[in-house]
PDB file of N, CA and C in Angstrom:
ATOM      1  N   MET E 970      -8.700 -40.671 -22.223  1.00 68.00           N
ATOM      2  CA  MET E 970      -7.345 -39.736 -22.384  1.00 68.00           C
ATOM      3  C   MET E 970      -6.481 -41.176 -21.163  1.00 68.00           C
ATOM      4  N   GLN E 971      -5.778 -41.625 -22.471  1.00 76.00           N
ATOM      5  CA  GLN E 971      -4.577 -42.910 -21.572  1.00 76.00           C
ATOM      6  C   GLN E 971      -2.959 -41.864 -21.524  1.00 76.00           C
ATOM      7  N   PHE E 972      -2.378 -41.705 -20.211  1.00 83.00           N
ATOM      8  CA  PHE E 972      -1.135 -41.926 -20.372  1.00 83.00           C
ATOM      9  C   PHE E 972      -0.096 -42.473 -20.298  1.00 83.00           C
ATOM     10  N   PHE E 973      -0.374 -43.501 -19.817  1.00 82.00           N
ATOM     11  CA  PHE E 973       0.617 -44.988 -20.042  1.00 82.00           C
ATOM     12  C   PHE E 973       0.047 -46.034 -20.765  1.00 82.00           C
ATOM     13  N   LYS E 974       0.960 -46.325 -21.978  1.00 82.00           N
ATOM     14  CA  LYS E 974       0.225 -47.160 -22.959  1.00 82.00           C
ATOM     15  C   LYS E 974       1.188 -48.575 -22.281  1.00 82.00           C
ATOM     16  N   ASN E 975       0.374 -49.870 -22.163  1.00 79.00           N
ATOM     17  CA  ASN E 975       1.024 -50.789 -22.276  1.00 79.00           C
ATOM     18  C   ASN E 975       1.862 -50.841 -20.141  1.00 79.00           C
ATOM     19  N   THR E 976       0.988 -50.903 -19.416  1.00 83.00           N
ATOM     20  CA  THR E 976       1.070 -50.977 -18.053  1.00 83.00           C
ATOM     21  C   THR E 976       0.967 -52.353 -17.210  1.00 83.00           C
ATOM     22  N   ASN E 977       1.413 -53.257 -18.151  1.00 83.00           N
ATOM     23  CA  ASN E 977       1.829 -54.684 -17.692  1.00 83.00           C
ATOM     24  C   ASN E 977       2.427 -54.656 -16.599  1.00 83.00           C
ATOM     25  N   PHE E 978       3.208 -54.478 -16.364  1.00 82.00           N
ATOM     26  CA  PHE E 978       4.716 -54.771 -15.722  1.00 82.00           C
ATOM     27  C   PHE E 978       5.192 -56.006 -14.823  1.00 82.00           C
ATOM     28  N   ASN E 979       6.122 -56.744 -15.047  1.00 85.00           N
ATOM     29  CA  ASN E 979       6.149 -58.048 -14.969  1.00 85.00           C
ATOM     30  C   ASN E 979       7.256 -58.315 -13.550  1.00 85.00           C
ATOM     31  N   PHE E 980       6.531 -57.695 -11.813  1.00 85.00           N
ATOM     32  CA  PHE E 980       7.724 -56.867 -11.367  1.00 85.00           C
ATOM     33  C   PHE E 980       8.119 -58.977 -10.493  1.00 85.00           C
ATOM     34  N   ILE E 981       7.276 -59.300 -10.832  1.00 92.00           N
ATOM     35  CA  ILE E 981       7.933 -61.289  -9.676  1.00 92.00           C
ATOM     36  C   ILE E 981       9.006 -61.477 -10.729  1.00 92.00           C
ATOM     37  N   GLY E 982       9.032 -61.216 -11.991  1.00 92.00           N
ATOM     38  CA  GLY E 982       9.902 -61.848 -12.954  1.00 92.00           C
ATOM     39  C   GLY E 982      11.153 -61.353 -13.125  1.00 92.00           C
ATOM     40  N   LYS E 983      10.953 -60.276 -12.540  1.00 91.00           N
ATOM     41  CA  LYS E 983      12.699 -59.116 -12.636  1.00 91.00           C
ATOM     42  C   LYS E 983      13.037 -59.417 -10.968  1.00 91.00           C
ATOM     43  N   ARG E 984      12.231 -59.522 -10.209  1.00 94.00           N
ATOM     44  CA  ARG E 984      12.978 -59.419  -9.248  1.00 94.00           C
ATOM     45  C   ARG E 984      14.020 -60.166  -8.580  1.00 94.00           C
ATOM     46  N   LYS E 985      14.309 -61.229  -9.388  1.00 95.00           N
ATOM     47  CA  LYS E 985      16.347 -61.529  -9.894  1.00 95.00           C
ATOM     48  C   LYS E 985      17.258 -60.450  -9.685  1.00 95.00           C
ATOM     49  N   ILE E 986      16.682 -59.521 -10.647  1.00 95.00           N
ATOM     50  CA  ILE E 986      17.651 -58.244 -10.963  1.00 95.00           C
ATOM     51  C   ILE E 986      17.409 -57.599 -10.181  1.00 95.00           C
ATOM     52  N   ALA E 987      16.293 -57.266  -9.868  1.00 94.00           N
ATOM     53  CA  ALA E 987      16.395 -56.179  -8.702  1.00 94.00           C
ATOM     54  C   ALA E 987      16.832 -56.424  -7.275  1.00 94.00           C
ATOM     55  N   LEU E 988      16.892 -57.619  -7.059  1.00 96.00           N
ATOM     56  CA  LEU E 988      17.430 -57.982  -6.122  1.00 96.00           C
ATOM     57  C   LEU E 988      19.354 -58.217  -5.701  1.00 96.00           C
ATOM     58  N   ILE E 989      19.622 -58.277  -7.274  1.00 98.00           N
ATOM     59  CA  ILE E 989      21.264 -58.426  -7.569  1.00 98.00           C
ATOM     60  C   ILE E 989      21.701 -56.577  -7.429  1.00 98.00           C
ATOM     61  N   VAL E 990      20.992 -55.308  -8.031  1.00 97.00           N
ATOM     62  CA  VAL E 990      21.077 -54.325  -8.464  1.00 97.00           C
ATOM     63  C   VAL E 990      21.471 -53.734  -6.856  1.00 97.00           C
ATOM     64  N   SER E 991      19.906 -53.934  -6.019  1.00 98.00           N
ATOM     65  CA  SER E 991      19.846 -53.411  -4.456  1.00 98.00           C
ATOM     66  C   SER E 991      21.157 -53.827  -4.116  1.00 98.00           C
ATOM     67  N   GLY E 992      21.313 -55.508  -3.440  1.00 98.00           N
ATOM     68  CA  GLY E 992      22.581 -55.731  -3.102  1.00 98.00           C
ATOM     69  C   GLY E 992      23.963 -55.245  -3.641  1.00 98.00           C
ATOM     70  N   SER E 993      24.004 -54.854  -4.505  1.00 98.00           N
ATOM     71  CA  SER E 993      25.634 -54.294  -4.731  1.00 98.00           C
ATOM     72  C   SER E 993      25.283 -53.111  -4.935  1.00 98.00           C
ATOM     73  N   LEU E 994      24.606 -52.041  -4.725  1.00 98.00           N
ATOM     74  CA  LEU E 994      24.397 -50.670  -4.497  1.00 98.00           C
ATOM     75  C   LEU E 994      24.730 -50.921  -3.018  1.00 98.00           C
ATOM     76  N   ILE E 995      23.847 -52.050  -2.170  1.00 98.00           N
ATOM     77  CA  ILE E 995      24.121 -51.842  -0.577  1.00 98.00           C
ATOM     78  C   ILE E 995      25.574 -51.883  -0.572  1.00 98.00           C
ATOM     79  N   LEU E 996      26.157 -53.056  -1.232  1.00 98.00           N
ATOM     80  CA  LEU E 996      27.901 -53.775  -0.727  1.00 98.00           C
ATOM     81  C   LEU E 996      28.471 -52.300  -1.133  1.00 98.00           C
ATOM     82  N   ILE E 997      28.286 -51.799  -1.944  1.00 97.00           N
ATOM     83  CA  ILE E 997      29.262 -50.337  -2.643  1.00 97.00           C
ATOM     84  C   ILE E 997      28.921 -49.309  -1.597  1.00 97.00           C
ATOM     85  N   GLY E 998      27.670 -48.832  -0.942  1.00 95.00           N
ATOM     86  CA  GLY E 998      28.131 -47.994   0.008  1.00 95.00           C
ATOM     87  C   GLY E 998      28.783 -48.613   1.260  1.00 95.00           C
ATOM     88  N   LEU E 999      29.139 -49.834   1.477  1.00 95.00           N
ATOM     89  CA  LEU E 999      29.274 -50.497   3.083  1.00 95.00           C
ATOM     90  C   LEU E 999      30.661 -50.026   2.862  1.00 95.00           C
ATOM     91  N   ILE E1000      31.129 -50.634   1.759  1.00 95.00           N
ATOM     92  CA  ILE E1000      32.593 -50.940   1.160  1.00 95.00           C
ATOM     93  C   ILE E1000      33.202 -49.078   1.241  1.00 95.00           C
ATOM     94  N   SER E1001      32.217 -48.417   0.763  1.00 93.00           N
ATOM     95  CA  SER E1001      32.496 -47.134   0.413  1.00 93.00           C
ATOM     96  C   SER E1001      32.771 -45.976   2.081  1.00 93.00           C
ATOM     97  N   LEU E1002      31.869 -46.408   3.092  1.00 90.00           N
ATOM     98  CA  LEU E1002      31.982 -46.460   4.567  1.00 90.00           C
ATOM     99  C   LEU E1002      33.184 -46.808   4.879  1.00 90.00           C
ATOM    100  N   ILE E1003      33.160 -48.100   4.688  1.00 91.00           N
ATOM    101  CA  ILE E1003      34.873 -48.860   5.244  1.00 91.00           C
ATOM    102  C   ILE E1003      35.938 -47.792   4.949  1.00 91.00           C
ATOM    103  N   ILE E1004      35.578 -47.720   3.659  1.00 92.00           N
ATOM    104  CA  ILE E1004      37.458 -47.014   2.646  1.00 92.00           C
ATOM    105  C   ILE E1004      37.592 -45.153   3.741  1.00 92.00           C
ATOM    106  N   HIS E1005      36.623 -44.754   3.752  1.00 88.00           N
ATOM    107  CA  HIS E1005      36.212 -43.777   3.854  1.00 88.00           C
ATOM    108  C   HIS E1005      36.596 -43.076   5.719  1.00 88.00           C
ATOM    109  N   LYS E1006      36.244 -44.799   6.559  1.00 85.00           N
ATOM    110  CA  LYS E1006      35.829 -44.246   7.441  1.00 85.00           C
ATOM    111  C   LYS E1006      34.530 -43.714   8.450  1.00 85.00           C
ATOM    112  N   GLY E1007      33.312 -44.048   7.873  1.00 83.00           N
ATOM    113  CA  GLY E1007      32.248 -43.606   8.229  1.00 83.00           C
ATOM    114  C   GLY E1007      32.121 -42.232   7.860  1.00 83.00           C
ATOM    115  N   PRO E1008      31.074 -41.941   8.020  1.00 82.00           N
ATOM    116  CA  PRO E1008      30.417 -40.891   7.269  1.00 82.00           C
ATOM    117  C   PRO E1008      31.614 -39.526   8.100  1.00 82.00           C
ATOM    118  N   ASN E1009      31.671 -38.373   7.369  1.00 77.00           N
ATOM    119  CA  ASN E1009      31.909 -36.866   7.938  1.00 77.00           C
ATOM    120  C   ASN E1009      31.430 -36.408   8.422  1.00 77.00           C
ATOM    121  N   LEU E1010      30.927 -36.547   9.693  1.00 76.00           N
ATOM    122  CA  LEU E1010      30.264 -36.013  10.791  1.00 76.00           C
ATOM    123  C   LEU E1010      30.744 -34.689  11.227  1.00 76.00           C
ATOM    124  N   SER E1011      29.866 -33.405  11.251  1.00 74.00           N
ATOM    125  CA  SER E1011      29.694 -32.483  11.542  1.00 74.00           C
ATOM    126  C   SER E1011      29.949 -32.063  13.278  1.00 74.00           C
ATOM    127  N   ILE E1012      30.502 -30.599  13.506  1.00 69.00           N
ATOM    128  CA  ILE E1012      30.575 -30.499  14.958  1.00 69.00           C
ATOM    129  C   ILE E1012      29.369 -31.403  15.930  1.00 69.00           C
ATOM    130  N   ASP E1013      28.361 -30.777  15.269  1.00 72.00           N
ATOM    131  CA  ASP E1013      26.905 -31.164  15.872  1.00 72.00           C
ATOM    132  C   ASP E1013      27.665 -32.945  16.534  1.00 72.00           C
ATOM    133  N   PHE E1014      27.720 -33.619  15.901  1.00 74.00           N
ATOM    134  CA  PHE E1014      27.670 -35.036  16.233  1.00 74.00           C
ATOM    135  C   PHE E1014      29.060 -35.761  16.300  1.00 74.00           C
ATOM    136  N   LYS E1015      30.185 -35.035  16.487  1.00 71.00           N
ATOM    137  CA  LYS E1015      31.591 -35.307  17.406  1.00 71.00           C
ATOM    138  C   LYS E1015      31.883 -34.643  18.498  1.00 71.00           C
ATOM    139  N   GLY E1016      30.676 -34.106  18.826  1.00 72.00           N
ATOM    140  CA  GLY E1016      31.658 -33.198  20.134  1.00 72.00           C
ATOM    141  C   GLY E1016      32.164 -31.863  20.059  1.00 72.00           C
ATOM    142  N   GLY E1017      32.083 -31.159  21.026  1.00 72.00           N
ATOM    143  CA  GLY E1017      33.558 -30.016  20.585  1.00 72.00           C
ATOM    144  C   GLY E1017      32.288 -28.352  20.979  1.00 72.00           C
ATOM    145  N   ASN E1018      32.967 -27.781  20.431  1.00 76.00           N
ATOM    146  CA  ASN E1018      32.487 -26.184  20.827  1.00 76.00           C
ATOM    147  C   ASN E1018      32.518 -25.246  19.531  1.00 76.00           C
ATOM    148  N   LEU E1019      31.698 -24.612  19.488  1.00 76.00           N
ATOM    149  CA  LEU E1019      31.411 -23.825  18.742  1.00 76.00           C
ATOM    150  C   LEU E1019      31.362 -22.508  18.968  1.00 76.00           C
ATOM    151  N   ILE E1020      32.460 -21.225  19.372  1.00 82.00           N
ATOM    152  CA  ILE E1020      31.890 -19.917  19.925  1.00 82.00           C
ATOM    153  C   ILE E1020      32.180 -19.007  18.070  1.00 82.00           C
ATOM    154  N   GLN E1021      30.912 -17.743  18.382  1.00 86.00           N
ATOM    155  CA  GLN E1021      31.025 -16.893  17.503  1.00 86.00           C
ATOM    156  C   GLN E1021      31.484 -15.996  18.482  1.00 86.00           C
ATOM    157  N   VAL E1022      32.550 -15.332  17.894  1.00 84.00           N
ATOM    158  CA  VAL E1022      32.482 -13.519  18.557  1.00 84.00           C
ATOM    159  C   VAL E1022      32.257 -12.493  17.751  1.00 84.00           C
ATOM    160  N   GLU E1023      32.257 -11.221  17.971  1.00 88.00           N
ATOM    161  CA  GLU E1023      32.354 -10.033  17.129  1.00 88.00           C
ATOM    162  C   GLU E1023      33.111  -9.200  17.575  1.00 88.00           C
ATOM    163  N   PHE E1024      34.084  -8.818  17.142  1.00 86.00           N
ATOM    164  CA  PHE E1024      35.006  -7.538  17.104  1.00 86.00           C
ATOM    165  C   PHE E1024      34.611  -6.545  17.111  1.00 86.00           C
ATOM    166  N   SER E1025      34.817  -5.537  17.802  1.00 91.00           N
ATOM    167  CA  SER E1025      34.271  -3.857  17.102  1.00 91.00           C
ATOM    168  C   SER E1025      35.443  -4.106  15.984  1.00 91.00           C
ATOM    169  N   LYS E1026      36.561  -3.696  16.069  1.00 91.00           N
ATOM    170  CA  LYS E1026      37.417  -3.628  14.979  1.00 91.00           C
ATOM    171  C   LYS E1026      37.887  -4.906  14.130  1.00 91.00           C
ATOM    172  N   GLU E1027      38.314  -4.979  12.959  1.00 91.00           N
ATOM    173  CA  GLU E1027      39.425  -5.970  12.614  1.00 91.00           C
ATOM    174  C   GLU E1027      40.278  -6.351  13.046  1.00 91.00           C
ATOM    175  N   VAL E1028      40.092  -7.807  13.200  1.00 88.00           N
ATOM    176  CA  VAL E1028      41.524  -8.682  13.564  1.00 88.00           C
ATOM    177  C   VAL E1028      41.803  -9.500  12.694  1.00 88.00           C
ATOM    178  N   PRO E1029      43.390  -9.463  12.341  1.00 90.00           N
ATOM    179  CA  PRO E1029      44.122 -10.444  11.721  1.00 90.00           C
ATOM    180  C   PRO E1029      43.690 -11.708  12.104  1.00 90.00           C
ATOM    181  N   LEU E1030      43.174 -12.145  11.479  1.00 89.00           N
ATOM    182  CA  LEU E1030      43.458 -13.972  11.379  1.00 89.00           C
ATOM    183  C   LEU E1030      44.257 -14.612  11.986  1.00 89.00           C
ATOM    184  N   GLN E1031      45.715 -14.263  11.521  1.00 93.00           N
ATOM    185  CA  GLN E1031      46.193 -14.880  12.343  1.00 93.00           C
ATOM    186  C   GLN E1031      46.461 -14.824  13.609  1.00 93.00           C
ATOM    187  N   SER E1032      46.585 -13.836  13.937  1.00 90.00           N
ATOM    188  CA  SER E1032      46.501 -13.408  15.504  1.00 90.00           C
ATOM    189  C   SER E1032      45.926 -14.105  16.667  1.00 90.00           C
ATOM    190  N   ILE E1033      44.454 -14.225  15.931  1.00 85.00           N
ATOM    191  CA  ILE E1033      43.123 -15.076  16.094  1.00 85.00           C
ATOM    192  C   ILE E1033      43.822 -16.479  16.631  1.00 85.00           C
ATOM    193  N   ARG E1034      43.807 -17.091  15.389  1.00 89.00           N
ATOM    194  CA  ARG E1034      44.969 -18.792  15.424  1.00 89.00           C
ATOM    195  C   ARG E1034      45.672 -18.751  15.875  1.00 89.00           C
ATOM    196  N   ASP E1035      46.912 -17.288  16.281  1.00 92.00           N
ATOM    197  CA  ASP E1035      48.155 -17.985  17.128  1.00 92.00           C
ATOM    198  C   ASP E1035      46.828 -17.928  18.951  1.00 92.00           C
ATOM    199  N   ALA E1036      46.919 -16.886  19.622  1.00 89.00           N
ATOM    200  CA  ALA E1036      46.211 -17.245  20.517  1.00 89.00           C
ATOM    201  C   ALA E1036      45.166 -18.298  20.813  1.00 89.00           C
ATOM    202  N   LEU E1037      44.225 -19.268  19.772  1.00 84.00           N
ATOM    203  CA  LEU E1037      43.768 -20.345  20.587  1.00 84.00           C
ATOM    204  C   LEU E1037      44.700 -21.931  20.102  1.00 84.00           C
ATOM    205  N   HIS E1038      45.880 -21.330  19.882  1.00 83.00           N
ATOM    206  CA  HIS E1038      47.081 -22.816  19.609  1.00 83.00           C
ATOM    207  C   HIS E1038      47.728 -22.326  20.480  1.00 83.00           C
TER     208      HIS E1038
END
């Protein structure tokens, strides 16, 4: 039982293509980081506070926003 036929691959012969593809992907990623000003970090990595509160009755969202600003 043979799953793959002709498993003789010339990896060394294809190294230039692999280097070009790898280099291009790395360059595209670096350009993307520069254009978008780095990764979009969450509050865990930016610093800051996350507060979770629970109310006994429903409070309008706008009143909470007004109190925080």
